[in-house]
Short mmCIF file of C-alpha atoms in Angstrom, two decimals:
data_model
loop_
_atom_site.label_atom_id
_atom_site.label_comp_id
_atom_site.label_asym_id
_atom_site.label_seq_id
_atom_site.Cartn_x
_atom_site.Cartn_y
_atom_site.Cartn_z
CA UNK L 1 0.00 0.00 0.00
CA UNK L 2 1.38 3.42 -0.95
CA UNK L 3 1.83 6.30 1.49
CA UNK L 4 0.91 9.75 0.25
CA UNK L 5 1.24 13.19 1.88
CA UNK L 6 -1.61 15.40 0.65
CA UNK L 7 -2.93 18.91 1.15
CA UNK L 8 -6.56 17.70 0.91
CA UNK L 9 -8.62 16.79 3.91
CA UNK L 10 -8.73 13.09 4.74
CA UNK L 11 -12.20 12.30 3.33
CA UNK L 12 -11.45 14.06 0.03
CA UNK L 13 -8.06 12.35 -0.31
CA UNK L 14 -9.48 8.86 0.23
CA UNK L 15 -12.17 9.45 -2.37
CA UNK L 16 -9.55 10.56 -4.91
CA UNK L 17 -7.08 7.73 -4.24
CA UNK L 18 -8.99 4.72 -2.88
CA UNK L 19 -6.98 2.33 -0.66
CA UNK L 20 -4.38 4.96 0.17
CA UNK L 21 -3.26 5.54 3.77
CA UNK L 22 -3.10 9.27 4.28
CA UNK L 23 -0.34 10.97 6.28
CA UNK L 24 -1.32 14.42 7.46
CA UNK L 25 1.17 17.15 6.52
CA UNK L 26 3.27 18.34 9.47
CA UNK L 27 2.02 21.42 11.29
CA UNK L 28 3.55 24.75 10.42
CA UNK L 29 6.40 25.64 12.74
CA UNK L 30 5.66 28.87 14.55
CA UNK L 31 8.10 31.59 13.58
CA UNK L 32 9.17 34.60 15.57
CA UNK L 33 7.14 37.65 14.52
CA UNK L 34 10.05 39.95 15.34
CA UNK L 35 13.75 39.09 15.37
CA UNK L 36 15.34 42.55 15.21
CA UNK L 37 18.67 43.17 13.52
CA UNK L 38 20.75 45.00 14.58
CA UNK L 39 19.93 43.74 18.05
CA UNK L 40 18.17 46.40 20.17
CA UNK L 41 21.07 46.91 22.59
CA UNK L 42 21.81 50.11 24.43
CA UNK L 43 24.26 50.89 27.24
CA UNK L 44 23.29 52.80 30.37
CA UNK L 45 24.65 53.00 33.93
CA UNK L 46 27.32 50.39 33.22
CA UNK L 47 24.78 47.82 31.97
CA UNK L 48 24.04 46.33 28.56
CA UNK L 49 20.28 46.59 28.06
CA UNK L 50 17.83 45.26 25.48
CA UNK L 51 14.67 47.06 24.42
CA UNK L 52 11.56 44.84 24.89
CA UNK L 53 10.54 42.90 21.75
CA UNK L 54 8.14 40.17 20.62
CA UNK L 55 9.56 36.68 20.40
CA UNK L 56 8.35 33.09 19.94
CA UNK L 57 9.87 30.32 22.06
CA UNK L 58 9.78 26.87 20.43
CA UNK L 59 10.63 23.79 22.49
CA UNK L 60 9.93 20.08 22.18
CA UNK L 61 8.39 18.19 25.06
CA UNK L 62 11.01 17.29 27.65
CA UNK L 63 10.95 13.84 29.20
CA UNK L 64 9.78 15.18 32.57
CA UNK L 65 6.86 16.96 30.85
CA UNK L 66 5.33 13.85 29.30
CA UNK L 67 1.78 13.12 30.50
CA UNK L 68 1.47 16.44 32.36
CA UNK L 69 -1.05 19.24 31.86
CA UNK L 70 0.05 22.22 29.78
CA UNK L 71 -0.67 24.89 32.42
CA UNK L 72 1.00 22.84 35.14
CA UNK L 73 4.20 22.65 33.05
CA UNK L 74 4.38 26.41 32.54
CA UNK L 75 3.59 27.27 36.16
CA UNK L 76 6.06 24.78 37.64
CA UNK L 77 8.93 25.16 35.15
CA UNK L 78 9.07 28.91 34.49
CA UNK L 79 9.28 31.42 37.33
CA UNK L 80 9.62 34.76 35.53
CA UNK L 81 5.84 35.26 35.16
CA UNK L 82 2.86 34.51 37.43
CA UNK L 83 0.44 31.64 36.87
CA UNK L 84 -2.28 34.09 35.79
CA UNK L 85 -0.15 35.20 32.85
CA UNK L 86 0.32 31.62 31.55
CA UNK L 87 -3.37 30.84 32.04
CA UNK L 88 -4.31 33.89 29.93
CA UNK L 89 -1.62 33.16 27.29
CA UNK L 90 -2.98 29.64 26.72
CA UNK L 91 -6.61 30.81 26.56
CA UNK L 92 -5.89 33.59 24.04
CA UNK L 93 -3.77 31.35 21.80
CA UNK L 94 -0.32 32.76 22.57
CA UNK L 95 0.68 29.20 23.55
CA UNK L 96 0.16 26.53 20.90
CA UNK L 97 1.01 22.85 20.51
CA UNK L 98 2.22 21.64 17.11
CA UNK L 99 1.10 24.92 15.56
CA UNK L 100 -2.49 24.66 16.84
CA UNK L 101 -4.16 26.36 19.83
CA UNK L 102 -4.34 24.17 22.92
CA UNK L 103 -7.95 22.91 23.43
CA UNK L 104 -7.79 23.51 27.19
CA UNK L 105 -5.56 24.47 30.10
CA UNK L 106 -5.52 20.79 31.05
CA UNK L 107 -4.30 19.58 27.64
CA UNK L 108 -1.90 16.66 28.17
CA UNK L 109 1.54 17.14 26.61
CA UNK L 110 2.94 14.09 24.81
CA UNK L 111 6.36 13.00 23.63
CA UNK L 112 7.25 14.75 20.36
CA UNK L 113 4.93 17.73 20.90
CA UNK L 114 6.30 21.11 19.82
CA UNK L 115 5.21 23.83 22.25
CA UNK L 116 5.37 27.45 21.06
CA UNK L 117 4.89 30.54 23.18
CA UNK L 118 4.81 34.05 21.72
CA UNK L 119 5.45 36.81 24.25
CA UNK L 120 6.60 40.37 24.68
CA UNK L 121 10.07 39.70 25.94
CA UNK L 122 11.82 41.67 28.68
CA UNK L 123 15.48 40.72 29.19
CA UNK L 124 17.43 41.53 32.35
CA UNK L 125 20.43 43.81 31.86
CA UNK L 126 23.96 42.43 32.09
CA UNK L 127 27.30 44.09 32.64
CA UNK L 128 28.53 46.35 29.86
CA UNK L 129 32.06 45.03 30.43
CA UNK L 130 33.48 43.96 27.05
CA UNK L 131 34.17 40.32 26.20
CA UNK L 132 37.96 40.00 26.32
CA UNK L 133 39.75 38.06 23.57
CA UNK L 134 42.45 35.77 25.02
CA UNK L 135 43.38 33.99 21.77
CA UNK L 136 42.06 33.71 18.22
CA UNK L 137 43.05 31.66 15.17
CA UNK L 138 41.24 30.18 12.17
CA UNK L 139 39.59 27.45 14.29
CA UNK L 140 39.11 28.88 17.73
CA UNK L 141 38.32 31.96 19.78
CA UNK L 142 39.18 31.94 23.48
CA UNK L 143 37.42 34.67 25.45
CA UNK L 144 37.30 35.92 29.02
CA UNK L 145 33.55 35.81 29.77
CA UNK L 146 32.34 38.57 32.09
CA UNK L 147 30.48 37.44 35.20
CA UNK L 148 26.70 37.60 34.96
CA UNK L 149 26.49 36.95 31.21
CA UNK L 150 24.96 33.55 30.29
CA UNK L 151 26.73 31.59 27.55
CA UNK L 152 23.60 30.54 25.63
CA UNK L 153 20.12 32.05 25.40
CA UNK L 154 18.16 30.59 28.33
CA UNK L 155 15.38 31.63 30.67
CA UNK L 156 14.96 35.39 30.69
CA UNK L 157 18.15 35.90 28.66
CA UNK L 158 18.32 35.79 24.86
CA UNK L 159 20.20 38.62 23.13
CA UNK L 160 21.99 39.36 26.42
CA UNK L 161 23.98 36.12 26.15
CA UNK L 162 27.60 35.54 25.16
CA UNK L 163 26.85 33.93 21.79
CA UNK L 164 24.33 36.62 20.79
CA UNK L 165 26.55 39.51 21.89
CA UNK L 166 29.43 38.06 19.85
CA UNK L 167 27.11 37.45 16.89
CA UNK L 168 26.00 41.08 17.04
CA UNK L 169 29.64 42.13 16.92
CA UNK L 170 30.68 39.80 14.06
CA UNK L 171 27.60 39.50 11.87
CA UNK L 172 24.18 37.85 11.75
CA UNK L 173 25.42 34.71 9.96
CA UNK L 174 28.36 34.14 12.30
CA UNK L 175 27.70 31.08 14.47
CA UNK L 176 29.84 30.76 17.63
CA UNK L 177 30.05 27.21 19.00
CA UNK L 178 30.93 27.16 22.75
CA UNK L 179 32.80 24.02 23.78
CA UNK L 180 32.87 24.31 27.57
CA UNK L 181 30.27 25.36 30.13
CA UNK L 182 30.31 28.19 32.63
CA UNK L 183 27.48 29.23 34.93
CA UNK L 184 26.00 32.65 34.18
CA UNK L 185 27.43 34.10 37.40
CA UNK L 186 30.93 32.69 36.75
CA UNK L 187 33.60 34.56 34.81
CA UNK L 188 36.61 33.29 32.88
CA UNK L 189 37.84 31.11 30.04
CA UNK L 190 35.41 30.13 27.30
CA UNK L 191 36.53 28.03 24.32
CA UNK L 192 34.51 28.82 21.19
CA UNK L 193 34.82 26.90 17.94
CA UNK L 194 34.56 28.87 14.71
CA UNK L 195 33.30 25.87 12.74
CA UNK L 196 31.74 22.48 13.61
CA UNK L 197 34.92 20.39 13.15
CA UNK L 198 36.91 22.58 15.52
CA UNK L 199 34.09 22.60 18.06
CA UNK L 200 33.76 18.82 17.90
CA UNK L 201 37.50 18.33 18.39
CA UNK L 202 37.62 20.63 21.43
CA UNK L 203 34.45 19.16 22.94
CA UNK L 204 35.85 15.63 22.60
CA UNK L 205 39.03 16.67 24.37
CA UNK L 206 37.03 18.10 27.27
CA UNK L 207 34.76 15.03 27.50
CA UNK L 208 37.75 12.66 27.48
CA UNK L 209 39.11 14.49 30.53
CA UNK L 210 42.43 15.34 28.89
CA UNK L 211 41.79 19.02 29.64
CA UNK L 212 42.92 20.53 32.94
CA UNK L 213 40.49 23.13 34.31
CA UNK L 214 41.56 25.50 37.06
CA UNK L 215 39.26 27.90 38.89
CA UNK L 216 39.78 30.56 41.54
CA UNK L 217 37.14 31.22 44.21
CA UNK L 218 36.82 33.56 47.15
CA UNK L 219 35.08 31.76 49.98
CA UNK L 220 33.70 32.49 53.42
CA UNK L 221 36.01 31.90 56.37
CA UNK L 222 39.48 30.46 56.84
CA UNK L 223 39.79 27.51 54.44
CA UNK L 224 42.11 24.70 55.64
CA UNK L 225 45.73 25.19 54.68
CA UNK L 226 46.22 21.60 53.49
CA UNK L 227 44.82 20.26 50.19
CA UNK L 228 41.17 19.21 50.50
CA UNK L 229 39.44 16.68 48.25
CA UNK L 230 35.65 16.54 48.07
CA UNK L 231 34.10 13.50 46.34
CA UNK L 232 30.47 13.98 47.34
CA UNK L 233 27.87 13.07 44.66
CA UNK L 234 25.62 15.88 43.40
CA UNK L 235 21.91 15.75 42.56
CA UNK L 236 19.67 18.30 40.82
CA UNK L 237 16.97 19.10 43.40
CA UNK L 238 14.92 21.70 41.51
CA UNK L 239 15.15 22.08 37.71
CA UNK L 240 13.06 25.25 37.89
CA UNK L 241 15.45 26.98 40.30
CA UNK L 242 18.63 25.24 39.16
CA UNK L 243 19.30 24.07 42.71
CA UNK L 244 21.82 21.26 43.28
CA UNK L 245 22.72 19.54 46.55
CA UNK L 246 25.00 16.82 47.84
CA UNK L 247 23.05 13.54 47.82
CA UNK L 248 24.06 9.90 48.06
CA UNK L 249 21.95 9.11 44.97
CA UNK L 250 23.47 11.94 42.93
CA UNK L 251 26.04 11.85 40.15
CA UNK L 252 29.68 11.15 40.94
CA UNK L 253 31.65 14.36 41.46
CA UNK L 254 35.16 15.20 42.60
CA UNK L 255 36.93 18.52 43.25
CA UNK L 256 40.37 19.22 44.75
CA UNK L 257 40.86 22.49 46.65
CA UNK L 258 43.97 24.34 47.84
CA UNK L 259 44.01 27.60 49.78
CA UNK L 260 46.12 30.32 48.17
CA UNK L 261 45.54 33.15 50.65
CA UNK L 262 43.53 34.11 53.71
CA UNK L 263 42.33 37.65 54.46
CA UNK L 264 41.08 38.21 58.03
CA UNK L 265 38.34 40.75 58.74
CA UNK L 266 39.48 44.29 59.38
CA UNK L 267 38.12 45.96 62.56
CA UNK L 268 36.52 49.36 62.08
CA UNK L 269 37.44 52.22 64.36
CA UNK L 270 35.73 55.39 65.51
CA UNK L 271 36.87 58.10 67.86
CA UNK L 272 36.02 55.92 70.86
CA UNK L 273 38.09 52.96 69.70
CA UNK L 274 37.18 49.53 68.26
CA UNK L 275 33.56 48.85 67.40
CA UNK L 276 31.72 45.55 67.74
CA UNK L 277 31.24 45.47 63.96
CA UNK L 278 33.93 44.53 61.46
CA UNK L 279 34.34 45.49 57.84
CA UNK L 280 35.49 42.72 55.55
CA UNK L 281 37.96 43.48 52.78
CA UNK L 282 35.09 43.60 50.28
CA UNK L 283 33.86 46.79 51.98
CA UNK L 284 30.62 45.41 53.48
CA UNK L 285 29.76 45.71 57.14
CA UNK L 286 29.38 42.61 59.28
CA UNK L 287 28.30 42.31 62.90
CA UNK L 288 30.00 39.94 65.29
CA UNK L 289 26.69 38.12 65.73
CA UNK L 290 23.74 38.61 63.38
CA UNK L 291 20.18 37.36 63.72
CA UNK L 292 18.58 35.59 60.76
CA UNK L 293 15.07 34.27 61.39
CA UNK L 294 15.80 34.24 65.11
CA UNK L 295 19.05 32.26 64.85
CA UNK L 296 22.54 33.46 65.61
CA UNK L 297 24.80 33.35 62.57
CA UNK L 298 28.51 32.66 62.60
CA UNK L 299 30.90 35.50 63.22
CA UNK L 300 32.56 36.93 60.18
CA UNK L 301 35.78 34.99 59.76
CA UNK L 302 37.26 36.85 56.82
CA UNK L 303 37.66 35.19 53.45
CA UNK L 304 40.02 32.85 51.62
CA UNK L 305 41.20 32.67 48.02
CA UNK L 306 41.00 29.02 46.96
CA UNK L 307 42.37 27.19 43.91
CA UNK L 308 39.73 24.74 42.62
CA UNK L 309 40.53 21.74 40.40
CA UNK L 310 37.30 20.01 39.25
CA UNK L 311 38.01 16.44 38.16
CA UNK L 312 34.42 15.95 37.00
CA UNK L 313 32.12 18.57 35.51
CA UNK L 314 28.75 18.56 37.26
CA UNK L 315 26.49 21.62 37.25
CA UNK L 316 27.35 23.95 40.18
CA UNK L 317 29.95 21.37 41.29
CA UNK L 318 32.47 23.80 42.79
CA UNK L 319 29.75 25.90 44.43
CA UNK L 320 27.99 22.87 45.97
CA UNK L 321 31.21 21.22 47.19
CA UNK L 322 32.43 24.45 48.81
CA UNK L 323 29.08 24.86 50.55
CA UNK L 324 29.23 21.28 51.83
CA UNK L 325 32.74 21.91 53.21
CA UNK L 326 31.49 24.91 55.16
CA UNK L 327 33.17 27.54 52.98
CA UNK L 328 30.65 28.67 50.35
CA UNK L 329 31.61 31.33 47.81
CA UNK L 330 31.19 34.45 49.89
CA UNK L 331 28.77 36.29 47.58
CA UNK L 332 26.91 33.30 46.16
CA UNK L 333 23.21 34.31 46.21
CA UNK L 334 22.11 30.65 46.39
CA UNK L 335 24.62 28.58 48.31
CA UNK L 336 25.76 31.30 50.73
CA UNK L 337 22.27 32.51 51.54
CA UNK L 338 21.28 32.16 55.20
CA UNK L 339 17.68 33.10 54.46
CA UNK L 340 17.50 29.94 52.37
CA UNK L 341 19.80 27.47 54.16
CA UNK L 342 19.83 28.78 57.72
CA UNK L 343 22.82 29.75 59.85
CA UNK L 344 24.88 26.65 59.02
CA UNK L 345 24.61 27.27 55.27
CA UNK L 346 24.26 23.59 54.39
CA UNK L 347 27.53 22.53 56.04
CA UNK L 348 27.93 18.73 55.84
CA UNK L 349 24.23 18.46 54.93
CA UNK L 350 23.35 15.57 52.61
CA UNK L 351 19.80 15.06 53.89
CA UNK L 352 16.65 15.67 51.83
CA UNK L 353 14.50 16.43 54.88
CA UNK L 354 14.57 20.22 54.40
CA UNK L 355 14.45 20.31 50.60
CA UNK L 356 10.85 21.53 50.30
CA UNK L 357 11.45 24.39 52.73
CA UNK L 358 14.70 25.35 50.99
CA UNK L 359 13.01 25.39 47.57
CA UNK L 360 10.13 27.49 48.92
CA UNK L 361 12.49 30.06 50.47
CA UNK L 362 14.71 30.18 47.39
CA UNK L 363 11.73 30.69 45.08
CA UNK L 364 10.93 33.94 46.92
CA UNK L 365 14.34 35.38 46.20
CA UNK L 366 14.17 38.04 43.49
CA UNK L 367 10.38 38.26 43.72
CA UNK L 368 9.26 39.60 47.07
CA UNK L 369 12.72 39.42 48.66
CA UNK L 370 16.20 40.43 47.58
CA UNK L 371 18.39 37.45 46.61
CA UNK L 372 21.07 38.28 49.16
CA UNK L 373 24.15 36.26 50.03
CA UNK L 374 25.77 36.20 53.46
CA UNK L 375 27.53 39.51 52.71
CA UNK L 376 24.30 41.23 51.85
CA UNK L 377 21.86 40.55 54.68
CA UNK L 378 19.71 43.48 55.74
CA UNK L 379 22.03 44.34 58.61
CA UNK L 380 25.12 44.15 56.42
CA UNK L 381 24.03 46.01 53.32
CA UNK L 382 23.76 49.73 52.82
CA UNK L 383 20.39 51.28 51.96
CA UNK L 384 21.78 52.15 48.53
CA UNK L 385 22.60 48.51 47.74
CA UNK L 386 19.19 47.39 49.02
CA UNK L 387 17.57 49.72 46.53
CA UNK L 388 19.86 48.53 43.74
CA UNK L 389 19.17 44.83 44.29
CA UNK L 390 17.01 43.15 41.65
CA UNK L 391 13.46 42.29 42.62
CA UNK L 392 9.96 42.90 41.28
CA UNK L 393 9.42 46.65 41.14
CA UNK L 394 5.64 46.66 41.42
CA UNK L 395 5.38 48.20 37.95
CA UNK L 396 3.96 46.53 34.83
CA UNK L 397 4.68 46.71 31.11
CA UNK L 398 2.18 48.87 29.20
CA UNK L 399 2.18 46.41 26.27
CA UNK L 400 1.87 43.00 27.95
CA UNK L 401 1.28 43.75 31.66
CA UNK L 402 4.34 41.71 32.61
CA UNK L 403 5.65 42.54 36.12
CA UNK L 404 8.88 44.50 35.74
CA UNK L 405 12.11 43.97 37.67
CA UNK L 406 14.41 46.63 39.03
CA UNK L 407 18.02 46.73 37.86
CA UNK L 408 20.44 44.30 39.51
CA UNK L 409 23.00 45.78 41.87
CA UNK L 410 26.70 45.54 41.10
CA UNK L 411 26.97 42.79 43.73
CA UNK L 412 24.43 40.66 41.82
CA UNK L 413 26.18 40.64 38.44
CA UNK L 414 28.47 37.77 39.33
CA UNK L 415 30.01 35.63 42.04
CA UNK L 416 33.58 35.18 43.20
CA UNK L 417 34.28 32.21 40.93
CA UNK L 418 36.57 32.52 37.92
CA UNK L 419 37.73 29.96 35.32
CA UNK L 420 41.39 30.99 35.24
CA UNK L 421 43.02 28.31 33.08
CA UNK L 422 42.13 25.59 30.57
CA UNK L 423 44.98 23.46 29.21
CA UNK L 424 45.36 20.25 27.19
CA UNK L 425 48.78 18.64 27.28
CA UNK L 426 47.90 16.12 24.54
CA UNK L 427 46.83 18.86 22.12
CA UNK L 428 49.56 21.27 23.24
CA UNK L 429 47.40 24.27 24.14
CA UNK L 430 47.19 26.31 27.32
CA UNK L 431 45.02 29.41 27.85
CA UNK L 432 44.95 31.60 30.97
CA UNK L 433 43.39 34.84 32.13
CA UNK L 434 44.62 37.34 34.71
CA UNK L 435 43.21 37.12 38.22
CA UNK L 436 40.02 39.14 38.74
CA UNK L 437 40.23 42.10 41.10
CA UNK L 438 38.41 40.31 43.93
CA UNK L 439 41.14 37.62 44.04
CA UNK L 440 43.95 40.13 44.60
CA UNK L 441 45.16 41.18 48.04
CA UNK L 442 43.03 44.06 49.37
CA UNK L 443 45.83 46.62 49.02
CA UNK L 444 46.64 45.47 45.47
CA UNK L 445 42.97 45.60 44.44
CA UNK L 446 42.76 49.20 45.54
#
C-alpha cells in the first residue's frame, strides 16, 4: 500500500485515491514575529540593556513533561511570570502545541509535541564590560567571559547572552560554537569553535578528561591550609530553580581544593576605639553576631582565596562542594544565603528532609525578597545597595502587563568564581586569564 502526503482533507483524499493511507502534513512551525537586527542593545549605567521585543519560544516536550497538563508545566517550570499570565496566554492562543491552539488548560503534553509561546520579551540587563579576547586563530576563539552573562540564550536571557553579543559584533550569519560550560554568574575562560569540526574536536578533548580546568574562588572563612578533596555526589533538586545539593543518589563528582591566601576581617574604628562590627575586605559591614530568622549566625571569619581543580564537571559542582565543606563562595546568592539554608549554610548536609522548605524560600528570592548572600543581609548592606538589588518593582509593562524587575545591583552581576586556566597537554594548548580584582590582596585591588 502506498503512502501519500496530501494537502486535501482526509475524506477528500481517500475518495480521490482509494486504498491509500493518508499521512497528514506536518504542522507549520511557529516563527518569531520579530527578530530585530541589529539587536536592540543600548548601554546605560554600566549595563548592557535590550529594548523589549516580541519573540516566539519553540521547544519540544522534555521527558519530565510527558503526560502532564500544559498549564502545570508552565507554572512549575518557568518562574519569571505569574500563573495568571500563563493561564491567559494559553486561553488567548499565545501558547500553541504543534502549531495549533491548545484545546484547554488541562491539555496533556505528549512526547514529540512542539510547544510554542509568543510573548513580549523583557530581558534583564547584564554588565557592559566587554568580552575580552584571550586567543584567536582560524579554528578557535578563546574569550574571558564577564560574570553575569549567560553563555547561551536561556530563561529570561536571549540577546543578552555571550553567543548573541558576539554574533551582534561579528555578523548575523556568524555562528559561535561554545565548547565548555560556565554558569551565568561565573567569569573566565570560554573556548569557542569557529566551525563544527573545531568545536567537535575541542568538545571531545574536554569530555575525554584530557583538559585541565583551574578555577579561583573567594570563599567564606578560613579555608584549611592543606589540600582538600571533596568527592560527594551531586543531585539536581529543583530544575526550575537550578538548585543542586550533595546527595548519596546523585552523580559522581570530585573537586580538589587548595588555599592560596587568607584575608582576616578588618576591625573598624571610631573616635572611641574599636567597634563591635567589622568590615570585611570587600567593603561590606558585618556584625560579630547577626540574627537571621531568630538564629545566631557565625561571626565573620574573613575570606580565603582558593584554587579549585574540578576532576568531573557537574552543574554547580564547585559551588555545591564548597558549601558542603562549610566555605561557600562568599557572595553566592544561592549557596551562601542564610535566608535559604539557615545559619549553618548547608555545612555537611546531605539530607533531603529540608528540601521543600529550601526550595520554597529560594523561590521567593528576586520576587518579594532580595536574593542576598551572606555579605548582603539586611544588617550588612547599605540602603543604597538594598535599593539597587534586583526584585519585582511593582510596575507593569504597558504592552503586555508583565511585572517589571528593578536593575540588579553591582553585587548581583556575578560571584567570586573565575575559570582561570584551561589546558590540554595532549593537544599542546594552554590558555589563561589574569586574576580578577576580587582575588587580589586588598591593598593590590585598591
